[in-house]
Coordinates of N, CA and C in Angstrom, one line a residue:
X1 N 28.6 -196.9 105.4 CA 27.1 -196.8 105.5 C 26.8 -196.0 106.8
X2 N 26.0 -194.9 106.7 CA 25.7 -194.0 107.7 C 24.7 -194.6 108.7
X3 N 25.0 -195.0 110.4 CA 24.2 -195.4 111.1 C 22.7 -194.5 111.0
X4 N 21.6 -194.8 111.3 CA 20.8 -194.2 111.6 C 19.7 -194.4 113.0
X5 N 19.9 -193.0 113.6 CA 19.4 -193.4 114.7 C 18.2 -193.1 115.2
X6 N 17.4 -193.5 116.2 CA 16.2 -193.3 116.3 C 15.7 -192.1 116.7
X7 N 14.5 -192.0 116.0 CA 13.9 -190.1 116.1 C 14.1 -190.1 117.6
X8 N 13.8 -190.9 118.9 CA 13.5 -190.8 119.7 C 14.7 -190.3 120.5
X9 N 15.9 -191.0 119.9 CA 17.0 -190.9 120.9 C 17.5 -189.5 120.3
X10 N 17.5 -189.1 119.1 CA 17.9 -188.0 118.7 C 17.3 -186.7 119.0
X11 N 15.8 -186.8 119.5 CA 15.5 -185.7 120.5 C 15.7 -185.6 121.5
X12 N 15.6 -187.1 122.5 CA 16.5 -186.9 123.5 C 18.1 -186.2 123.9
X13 N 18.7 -186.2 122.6 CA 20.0 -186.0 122.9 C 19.6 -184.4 122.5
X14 N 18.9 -183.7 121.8 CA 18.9 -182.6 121.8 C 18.5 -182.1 123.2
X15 N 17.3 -182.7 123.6 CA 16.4 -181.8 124.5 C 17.5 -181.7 126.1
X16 N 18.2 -183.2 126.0 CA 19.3 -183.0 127.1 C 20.7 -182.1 126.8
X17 N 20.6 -181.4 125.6 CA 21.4 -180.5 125.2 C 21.5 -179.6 125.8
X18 N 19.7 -178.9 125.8 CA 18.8 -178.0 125.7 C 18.7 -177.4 126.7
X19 N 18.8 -178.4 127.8 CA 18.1 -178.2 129.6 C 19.1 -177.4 130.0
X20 N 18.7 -176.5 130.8 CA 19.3 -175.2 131.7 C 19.5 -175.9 133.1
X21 N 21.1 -175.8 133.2 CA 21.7 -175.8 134.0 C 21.0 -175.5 135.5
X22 N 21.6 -176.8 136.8 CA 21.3 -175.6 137.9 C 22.0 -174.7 138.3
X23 N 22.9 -174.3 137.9 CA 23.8 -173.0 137.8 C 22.6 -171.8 137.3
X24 N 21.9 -172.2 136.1 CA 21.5 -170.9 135.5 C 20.4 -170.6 136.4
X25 N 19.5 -171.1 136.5 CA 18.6 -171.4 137.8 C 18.9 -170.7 138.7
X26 N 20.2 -170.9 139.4 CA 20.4 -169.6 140.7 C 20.9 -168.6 140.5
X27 N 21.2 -168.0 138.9 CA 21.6 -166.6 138.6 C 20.1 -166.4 138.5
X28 N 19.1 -167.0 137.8 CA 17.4 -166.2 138.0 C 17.4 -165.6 139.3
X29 N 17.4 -166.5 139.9 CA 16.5 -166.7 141.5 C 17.7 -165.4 141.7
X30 N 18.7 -165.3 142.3 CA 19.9 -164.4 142.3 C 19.5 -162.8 142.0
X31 N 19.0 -162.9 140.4 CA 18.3 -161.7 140.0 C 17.0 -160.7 140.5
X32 N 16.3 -161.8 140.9 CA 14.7 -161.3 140.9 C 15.0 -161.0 142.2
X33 N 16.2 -161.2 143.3 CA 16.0 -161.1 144.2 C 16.9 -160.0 144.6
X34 N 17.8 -159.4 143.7 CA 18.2 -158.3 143.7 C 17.1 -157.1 143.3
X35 N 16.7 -157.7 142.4 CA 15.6 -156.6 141.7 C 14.4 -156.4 143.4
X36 N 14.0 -157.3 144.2 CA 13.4 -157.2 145.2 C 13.3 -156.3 146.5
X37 N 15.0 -156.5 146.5 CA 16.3 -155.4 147.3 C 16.3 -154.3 147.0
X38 N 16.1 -154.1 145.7 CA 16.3 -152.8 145.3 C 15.0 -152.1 145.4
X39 N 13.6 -152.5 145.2 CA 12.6 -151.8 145.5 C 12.4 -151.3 147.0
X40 N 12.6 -152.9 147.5 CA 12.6 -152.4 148.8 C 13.3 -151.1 149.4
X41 N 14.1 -151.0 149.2 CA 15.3 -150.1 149.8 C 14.9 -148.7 148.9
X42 N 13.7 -148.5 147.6 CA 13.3 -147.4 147.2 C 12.2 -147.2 147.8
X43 N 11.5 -148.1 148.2 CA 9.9 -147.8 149.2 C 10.5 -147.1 150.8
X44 N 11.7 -147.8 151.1 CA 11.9 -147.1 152.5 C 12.5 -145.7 152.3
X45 N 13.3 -145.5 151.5 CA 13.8 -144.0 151.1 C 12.7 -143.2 151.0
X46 N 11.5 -143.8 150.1 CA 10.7 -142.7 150.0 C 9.7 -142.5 151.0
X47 N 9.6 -143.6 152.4 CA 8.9 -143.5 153.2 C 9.9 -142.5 154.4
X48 N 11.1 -142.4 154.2 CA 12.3 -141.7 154.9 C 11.8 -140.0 154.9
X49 N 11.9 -140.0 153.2 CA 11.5 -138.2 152.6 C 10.2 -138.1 152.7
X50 N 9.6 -138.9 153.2 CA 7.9 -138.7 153.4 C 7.9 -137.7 155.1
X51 N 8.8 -138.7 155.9 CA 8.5 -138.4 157.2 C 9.3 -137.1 157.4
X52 N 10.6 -137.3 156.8 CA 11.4 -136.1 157.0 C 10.6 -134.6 156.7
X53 N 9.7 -134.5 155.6 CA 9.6 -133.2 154.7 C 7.9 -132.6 155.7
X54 N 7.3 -134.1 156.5 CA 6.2 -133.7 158.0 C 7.2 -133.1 158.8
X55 N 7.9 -133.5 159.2 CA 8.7 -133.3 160.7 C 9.4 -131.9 159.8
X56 N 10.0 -131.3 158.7 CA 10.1 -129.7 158.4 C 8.9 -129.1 158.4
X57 N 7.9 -129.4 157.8 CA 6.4 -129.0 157.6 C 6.0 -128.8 159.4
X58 N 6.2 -129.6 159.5 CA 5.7 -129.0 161.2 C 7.0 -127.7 162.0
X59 N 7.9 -128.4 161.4 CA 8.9 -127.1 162.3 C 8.9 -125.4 161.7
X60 N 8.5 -125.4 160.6 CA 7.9 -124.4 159.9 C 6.6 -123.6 160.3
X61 N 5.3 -124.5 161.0 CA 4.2 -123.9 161.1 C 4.1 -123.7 162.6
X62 N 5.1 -125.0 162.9 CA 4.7 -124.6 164.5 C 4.1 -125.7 165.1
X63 N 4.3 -126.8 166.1 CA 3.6 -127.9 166.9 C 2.2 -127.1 167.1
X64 N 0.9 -128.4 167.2 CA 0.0 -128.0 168.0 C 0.5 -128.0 169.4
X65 N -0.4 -126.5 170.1 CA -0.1 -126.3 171.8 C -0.5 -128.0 172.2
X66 N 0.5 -127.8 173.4 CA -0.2 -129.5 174.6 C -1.0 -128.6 175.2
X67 N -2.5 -129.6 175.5 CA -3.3 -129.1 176.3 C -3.7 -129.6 177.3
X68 N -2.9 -129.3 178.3 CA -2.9 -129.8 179.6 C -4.2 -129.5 180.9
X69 N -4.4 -129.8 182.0 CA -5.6 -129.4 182.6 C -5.5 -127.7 182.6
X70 N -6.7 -127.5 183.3 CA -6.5 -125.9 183.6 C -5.9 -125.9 184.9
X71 N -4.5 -124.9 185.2 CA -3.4 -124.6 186.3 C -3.7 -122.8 186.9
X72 N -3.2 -123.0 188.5 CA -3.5 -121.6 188.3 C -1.6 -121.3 188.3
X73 N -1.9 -119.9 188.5 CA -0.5 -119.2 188.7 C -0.7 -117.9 189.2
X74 N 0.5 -117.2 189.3 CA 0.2 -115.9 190.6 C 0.4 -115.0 189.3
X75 N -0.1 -114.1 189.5 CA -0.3 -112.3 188.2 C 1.0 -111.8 189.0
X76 N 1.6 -110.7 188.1 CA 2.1 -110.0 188.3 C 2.0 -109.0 189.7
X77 N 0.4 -109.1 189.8 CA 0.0 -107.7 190.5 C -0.3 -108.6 192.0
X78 N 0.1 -110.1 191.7 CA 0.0 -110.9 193.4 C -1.5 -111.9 193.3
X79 N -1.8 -111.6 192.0 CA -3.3 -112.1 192.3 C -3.5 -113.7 192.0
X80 N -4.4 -114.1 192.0 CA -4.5 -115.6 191.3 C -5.0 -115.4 189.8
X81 N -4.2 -116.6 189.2 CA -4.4 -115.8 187.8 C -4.5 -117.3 187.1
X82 N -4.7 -117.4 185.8 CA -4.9 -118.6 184.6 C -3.5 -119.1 184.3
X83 N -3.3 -120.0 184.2 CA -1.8 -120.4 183.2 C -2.1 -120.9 181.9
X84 N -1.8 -120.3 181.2 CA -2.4 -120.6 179.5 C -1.3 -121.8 178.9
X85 N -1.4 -122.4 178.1 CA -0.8 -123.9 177.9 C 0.6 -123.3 177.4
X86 N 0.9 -122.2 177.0 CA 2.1 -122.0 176.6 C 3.3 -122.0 177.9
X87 N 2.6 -122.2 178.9 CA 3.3 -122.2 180.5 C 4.0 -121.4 180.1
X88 N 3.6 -119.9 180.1 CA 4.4 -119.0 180.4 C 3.6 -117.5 180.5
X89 N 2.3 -117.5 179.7 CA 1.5 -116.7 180.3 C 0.2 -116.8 181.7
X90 N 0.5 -115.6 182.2 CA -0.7 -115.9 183.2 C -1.1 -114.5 183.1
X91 N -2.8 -115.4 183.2 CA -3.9 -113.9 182.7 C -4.5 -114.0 183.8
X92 N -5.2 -112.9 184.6 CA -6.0 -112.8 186.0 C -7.0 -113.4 185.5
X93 N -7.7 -114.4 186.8 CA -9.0 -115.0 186.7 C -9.9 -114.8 186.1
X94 N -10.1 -113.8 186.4 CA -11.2 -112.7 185.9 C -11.4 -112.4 184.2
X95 N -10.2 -112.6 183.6 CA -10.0 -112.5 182.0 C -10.5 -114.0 181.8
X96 N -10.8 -114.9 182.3 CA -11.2 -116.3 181.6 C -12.6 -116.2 181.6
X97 N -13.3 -116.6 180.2 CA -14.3 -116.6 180.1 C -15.4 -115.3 179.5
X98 N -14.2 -114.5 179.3 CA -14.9 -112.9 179.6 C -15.2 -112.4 178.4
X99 N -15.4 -113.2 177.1 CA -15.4 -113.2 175.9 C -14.2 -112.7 174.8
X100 N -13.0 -112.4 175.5 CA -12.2 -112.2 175.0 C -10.9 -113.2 175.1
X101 N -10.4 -113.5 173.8 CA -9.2 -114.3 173.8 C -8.1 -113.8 174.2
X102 N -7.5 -114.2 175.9 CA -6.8 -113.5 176.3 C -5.1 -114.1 176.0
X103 N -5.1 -115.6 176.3 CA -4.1 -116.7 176.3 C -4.3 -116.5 174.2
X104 N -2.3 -117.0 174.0 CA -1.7 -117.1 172.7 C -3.1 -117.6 172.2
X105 N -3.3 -119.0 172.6 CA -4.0 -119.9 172.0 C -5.4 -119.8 172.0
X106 N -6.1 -118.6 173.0 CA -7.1 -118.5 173.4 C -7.7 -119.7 174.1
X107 N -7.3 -120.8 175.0 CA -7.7 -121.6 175.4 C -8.4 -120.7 176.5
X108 N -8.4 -119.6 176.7 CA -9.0 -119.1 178.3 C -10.7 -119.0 177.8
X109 N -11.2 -119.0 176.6 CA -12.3 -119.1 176.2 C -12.9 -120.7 175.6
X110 N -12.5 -121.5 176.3 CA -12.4 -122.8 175.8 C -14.0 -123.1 175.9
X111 N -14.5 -123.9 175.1 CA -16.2 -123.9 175.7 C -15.6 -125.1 176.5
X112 N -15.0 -126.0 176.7 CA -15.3 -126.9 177.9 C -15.3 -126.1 179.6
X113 N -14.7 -124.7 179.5 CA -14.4 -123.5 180.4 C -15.7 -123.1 180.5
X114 N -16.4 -122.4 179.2 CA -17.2 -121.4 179.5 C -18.6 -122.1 179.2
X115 N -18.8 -123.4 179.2 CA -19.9 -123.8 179.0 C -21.3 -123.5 179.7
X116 N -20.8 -123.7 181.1 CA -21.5 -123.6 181.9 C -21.4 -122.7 183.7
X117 N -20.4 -121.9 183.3 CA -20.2 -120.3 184.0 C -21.0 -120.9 185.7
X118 N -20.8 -120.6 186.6 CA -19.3 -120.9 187.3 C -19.1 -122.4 187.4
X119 N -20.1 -123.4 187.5 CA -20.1 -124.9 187.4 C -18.5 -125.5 186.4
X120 N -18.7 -124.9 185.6 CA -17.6 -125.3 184.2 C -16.6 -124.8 184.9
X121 N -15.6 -123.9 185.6 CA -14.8 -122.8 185.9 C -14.1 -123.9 186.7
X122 N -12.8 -124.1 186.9 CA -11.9 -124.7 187.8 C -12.2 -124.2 189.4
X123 N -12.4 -124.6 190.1 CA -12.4 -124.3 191.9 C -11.2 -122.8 192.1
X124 N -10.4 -123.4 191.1 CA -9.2 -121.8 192.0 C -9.5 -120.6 191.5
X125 N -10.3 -121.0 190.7 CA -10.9 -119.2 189.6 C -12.5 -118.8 190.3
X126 N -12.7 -119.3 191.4 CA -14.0 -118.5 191.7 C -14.3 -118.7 193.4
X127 N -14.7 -117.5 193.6 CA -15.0 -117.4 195.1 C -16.2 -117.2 195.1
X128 N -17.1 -117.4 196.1 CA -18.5 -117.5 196.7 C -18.5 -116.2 197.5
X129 N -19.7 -115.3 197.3 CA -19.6 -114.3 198.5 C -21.1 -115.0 199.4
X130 N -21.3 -114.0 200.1 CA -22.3 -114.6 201.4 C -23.4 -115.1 201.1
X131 N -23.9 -114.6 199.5 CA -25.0 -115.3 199.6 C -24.9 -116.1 198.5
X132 N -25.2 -117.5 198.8 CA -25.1 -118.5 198.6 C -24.9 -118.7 196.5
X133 N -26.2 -117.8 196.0 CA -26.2 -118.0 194.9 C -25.4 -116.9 194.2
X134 N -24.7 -116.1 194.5 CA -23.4 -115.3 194.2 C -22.2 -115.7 194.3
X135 N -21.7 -115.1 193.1 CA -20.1 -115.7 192.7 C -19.2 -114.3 192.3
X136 N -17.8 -114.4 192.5 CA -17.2 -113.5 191.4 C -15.7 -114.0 191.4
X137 N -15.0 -113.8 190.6 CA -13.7 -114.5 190.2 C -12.8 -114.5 191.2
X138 N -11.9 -115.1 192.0 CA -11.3 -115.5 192.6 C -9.9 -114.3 192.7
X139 N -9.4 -113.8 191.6 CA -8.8 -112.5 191.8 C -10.0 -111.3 192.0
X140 N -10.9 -111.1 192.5 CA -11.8 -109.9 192.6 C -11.8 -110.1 194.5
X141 N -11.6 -111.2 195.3 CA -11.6 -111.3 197.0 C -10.6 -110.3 197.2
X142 N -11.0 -109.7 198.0 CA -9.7 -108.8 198.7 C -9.2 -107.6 198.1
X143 N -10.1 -107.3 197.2 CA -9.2 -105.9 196.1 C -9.6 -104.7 196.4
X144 N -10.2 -104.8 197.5 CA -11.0 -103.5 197.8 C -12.2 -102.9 197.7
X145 N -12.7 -103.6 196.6 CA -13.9 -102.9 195.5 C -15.0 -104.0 196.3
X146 N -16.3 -103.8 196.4 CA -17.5 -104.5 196.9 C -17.9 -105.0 195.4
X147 N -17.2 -106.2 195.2 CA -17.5 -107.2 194.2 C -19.0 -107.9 194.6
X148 N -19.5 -108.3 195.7 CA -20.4 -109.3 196.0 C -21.3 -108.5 196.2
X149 N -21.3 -107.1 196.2 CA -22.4 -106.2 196.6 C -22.8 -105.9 198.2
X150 N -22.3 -107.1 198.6 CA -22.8 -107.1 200.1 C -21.3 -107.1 201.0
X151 N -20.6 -106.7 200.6 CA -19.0 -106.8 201.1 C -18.4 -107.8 201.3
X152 N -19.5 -109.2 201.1 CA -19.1 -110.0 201.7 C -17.5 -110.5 201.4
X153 N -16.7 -110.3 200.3 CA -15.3 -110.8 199.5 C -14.5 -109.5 200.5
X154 N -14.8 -108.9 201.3 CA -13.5 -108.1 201.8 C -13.6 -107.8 203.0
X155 N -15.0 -108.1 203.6 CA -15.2 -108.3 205.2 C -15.2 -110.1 206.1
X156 N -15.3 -109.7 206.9 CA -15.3 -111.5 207.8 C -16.2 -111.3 207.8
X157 N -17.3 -112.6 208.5 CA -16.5 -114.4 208.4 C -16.2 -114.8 207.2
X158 N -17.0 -114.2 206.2 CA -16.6 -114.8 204.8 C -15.3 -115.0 204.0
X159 N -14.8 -113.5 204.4 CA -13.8 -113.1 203.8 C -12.8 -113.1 204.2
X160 N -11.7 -113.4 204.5 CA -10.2 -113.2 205.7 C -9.2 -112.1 205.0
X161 N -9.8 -111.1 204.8 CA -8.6 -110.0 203.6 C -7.8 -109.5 205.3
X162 N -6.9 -109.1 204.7 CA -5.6 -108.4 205.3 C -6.0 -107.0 205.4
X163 N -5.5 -106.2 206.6 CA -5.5 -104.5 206.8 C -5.7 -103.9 205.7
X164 N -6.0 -102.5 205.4 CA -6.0 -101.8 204.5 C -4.1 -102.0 203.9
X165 N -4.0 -101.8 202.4 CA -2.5 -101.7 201.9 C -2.3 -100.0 202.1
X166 N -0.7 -100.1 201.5 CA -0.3 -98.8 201.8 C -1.4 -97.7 200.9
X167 N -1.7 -98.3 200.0 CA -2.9 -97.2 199.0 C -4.0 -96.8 199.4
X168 N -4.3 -97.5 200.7 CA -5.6 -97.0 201.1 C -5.8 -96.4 202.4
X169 N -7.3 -95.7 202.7 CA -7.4 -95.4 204.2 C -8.2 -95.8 204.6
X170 N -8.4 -96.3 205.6 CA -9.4 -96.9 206.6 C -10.5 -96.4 206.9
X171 N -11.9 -96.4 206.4 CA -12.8 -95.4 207.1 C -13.8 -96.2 207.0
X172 N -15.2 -95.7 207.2 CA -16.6 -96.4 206.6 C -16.9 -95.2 205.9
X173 N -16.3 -96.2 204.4 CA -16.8 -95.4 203.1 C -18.7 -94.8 203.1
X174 N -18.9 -94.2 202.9 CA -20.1 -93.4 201.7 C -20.6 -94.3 200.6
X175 N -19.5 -94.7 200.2 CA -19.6 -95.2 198.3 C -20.1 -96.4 198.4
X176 N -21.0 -97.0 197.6 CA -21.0 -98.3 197.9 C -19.5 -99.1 197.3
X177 N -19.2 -98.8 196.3 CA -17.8 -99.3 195.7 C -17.5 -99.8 196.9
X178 N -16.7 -99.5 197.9 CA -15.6 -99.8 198.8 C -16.7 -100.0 200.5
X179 N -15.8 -100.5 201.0 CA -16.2 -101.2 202.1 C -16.2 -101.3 203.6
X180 N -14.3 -101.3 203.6 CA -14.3 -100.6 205.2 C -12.7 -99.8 204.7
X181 N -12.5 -99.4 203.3 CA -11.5 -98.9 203.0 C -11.7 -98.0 201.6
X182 N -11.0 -96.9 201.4 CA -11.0 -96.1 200.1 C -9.8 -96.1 199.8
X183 N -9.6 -96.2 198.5 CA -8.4 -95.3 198.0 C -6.9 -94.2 198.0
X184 N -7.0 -94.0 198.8 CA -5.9 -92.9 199.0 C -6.1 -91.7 197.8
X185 N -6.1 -91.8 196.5 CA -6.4 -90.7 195.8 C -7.8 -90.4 195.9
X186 N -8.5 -90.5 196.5 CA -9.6 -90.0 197.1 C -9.6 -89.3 198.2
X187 N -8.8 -89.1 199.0 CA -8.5 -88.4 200.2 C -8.3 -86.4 199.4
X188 N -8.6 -85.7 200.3 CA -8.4 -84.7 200.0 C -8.8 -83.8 198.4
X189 N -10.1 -84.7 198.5 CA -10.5 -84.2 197.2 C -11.4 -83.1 196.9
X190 N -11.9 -82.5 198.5 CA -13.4 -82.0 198.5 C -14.3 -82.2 198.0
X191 N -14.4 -84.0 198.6 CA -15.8 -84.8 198.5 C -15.6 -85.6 199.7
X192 N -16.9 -85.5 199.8 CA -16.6 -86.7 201.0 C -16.9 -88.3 200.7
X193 N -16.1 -89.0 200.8 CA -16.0 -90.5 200.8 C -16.2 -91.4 202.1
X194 N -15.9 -90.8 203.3 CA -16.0 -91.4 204.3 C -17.0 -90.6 205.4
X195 N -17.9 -91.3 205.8 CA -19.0 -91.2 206.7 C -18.3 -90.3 207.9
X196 N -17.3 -90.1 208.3 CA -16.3 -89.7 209.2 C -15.6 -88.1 208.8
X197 N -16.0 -87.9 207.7 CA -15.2 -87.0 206.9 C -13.3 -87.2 206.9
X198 N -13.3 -88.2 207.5 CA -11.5 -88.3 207.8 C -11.1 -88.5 206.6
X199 N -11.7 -88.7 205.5 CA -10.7 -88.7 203.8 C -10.6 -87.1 203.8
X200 N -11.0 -86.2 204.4 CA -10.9 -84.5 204.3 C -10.1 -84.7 205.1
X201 N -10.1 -85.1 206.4 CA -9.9 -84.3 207.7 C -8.6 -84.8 207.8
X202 N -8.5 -86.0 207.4 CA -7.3 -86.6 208.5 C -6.2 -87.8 207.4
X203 N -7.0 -87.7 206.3 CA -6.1 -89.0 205.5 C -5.1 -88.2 204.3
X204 N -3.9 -88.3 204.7 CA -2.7 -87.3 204.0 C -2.9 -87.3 202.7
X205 N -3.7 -88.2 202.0 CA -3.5 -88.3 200.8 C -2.7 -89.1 199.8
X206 N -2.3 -88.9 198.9 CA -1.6 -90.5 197.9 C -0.3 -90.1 198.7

């Protein structure tokens, strides 16, 4: 005679058949957590070739210049001059502001520079001549030429310039140009330049 047993216990014995291991349980968890690993480690790769392909893209086009304060530096020709952020050109004073882009970068026309002409201008790029409300660029003192109109940039108290250079002769010019010196290729020209006639008489010439 076949026992028979209760519905109740006979689905219990399946459903405890049925139940998933906690073995199986930690191969899930195990899984989803490789699957986790592995994105991860595709989001940083692609954040890797994100940065790398900027950092070629920039070595390609070129860094933006550093823009450091405005520096002076000496010209070629002795004078006081601009250092343009490439630190390695220097344009005379006198080219900053002058409407033309002198520096790589043209920073010599910077409007924080040229906004407000001579106030805006760094201190080493401009000299004051005698009268008060006159200015001229800081390489224009001492060059010979009556920049201020009134000599004041090449005569004393204002001025402290050095003797005439080998290029010139000592006289009291005629011209207003020049001041208490001419040129040397103005000597012997049959003109007179010096109140003294000594650019005829007496200055050898270039």
């Amino acid at each position: 005679m076949n026992k028979i047993l209760p519905q109740g216990l006979v689905h219990g014995t399946v459903a405890a058949g049925t139940k998933a291991s906690p073995g199986d349980e930690g191969g899930c968890s195990a899984l989803r957590c490789s699957r986790r690993g592995t994105c991860l480690s595709v989001l940083l790769l692609l954040l890797l070739a994100t940065l790398v392909a900027l950092i070629a893209l920039l070595a390609v086009l070129g860094f933006p210049p550093r823009t450091p304060g405005a520096q002076t530096c000496v010209t070629w020709t002795n004078r006081t001059g601009f250092l343009c952020h490439d630190r390695t050109s220097c344009i005379p004073a006198s080219g900053v502001c002058d409407g033309l882009r002198t520096c790589p970068h043209g920073e010599d026309e910077d409007e924080s520079l040229c906004r407000d002409v001579p106030q805006s201008l760094p201190s080493f790029l401009v000299a004051h001549c005698g009268n008060p409300a006159s200015w001229i660029y800081s390489d224009q003192k001492c060059d010979g030429t009556n920049n201020c109109g009134d000599c004041s940039d090449e005569l004393s108290p204002v001025a402290a310039c050095p003797p005439c250079g080998p290029g010139w002769w000592r006289c009291p010019p005629t011209v207003f140009k020049y001041c208490d010196c001419i040129p040397r290729t103005l000597c012997r020209d049959r003109v007179q330049h010096c109140s003294d006639w000594s650019d005829e008489t007496s200055c050898p010439g270039p």
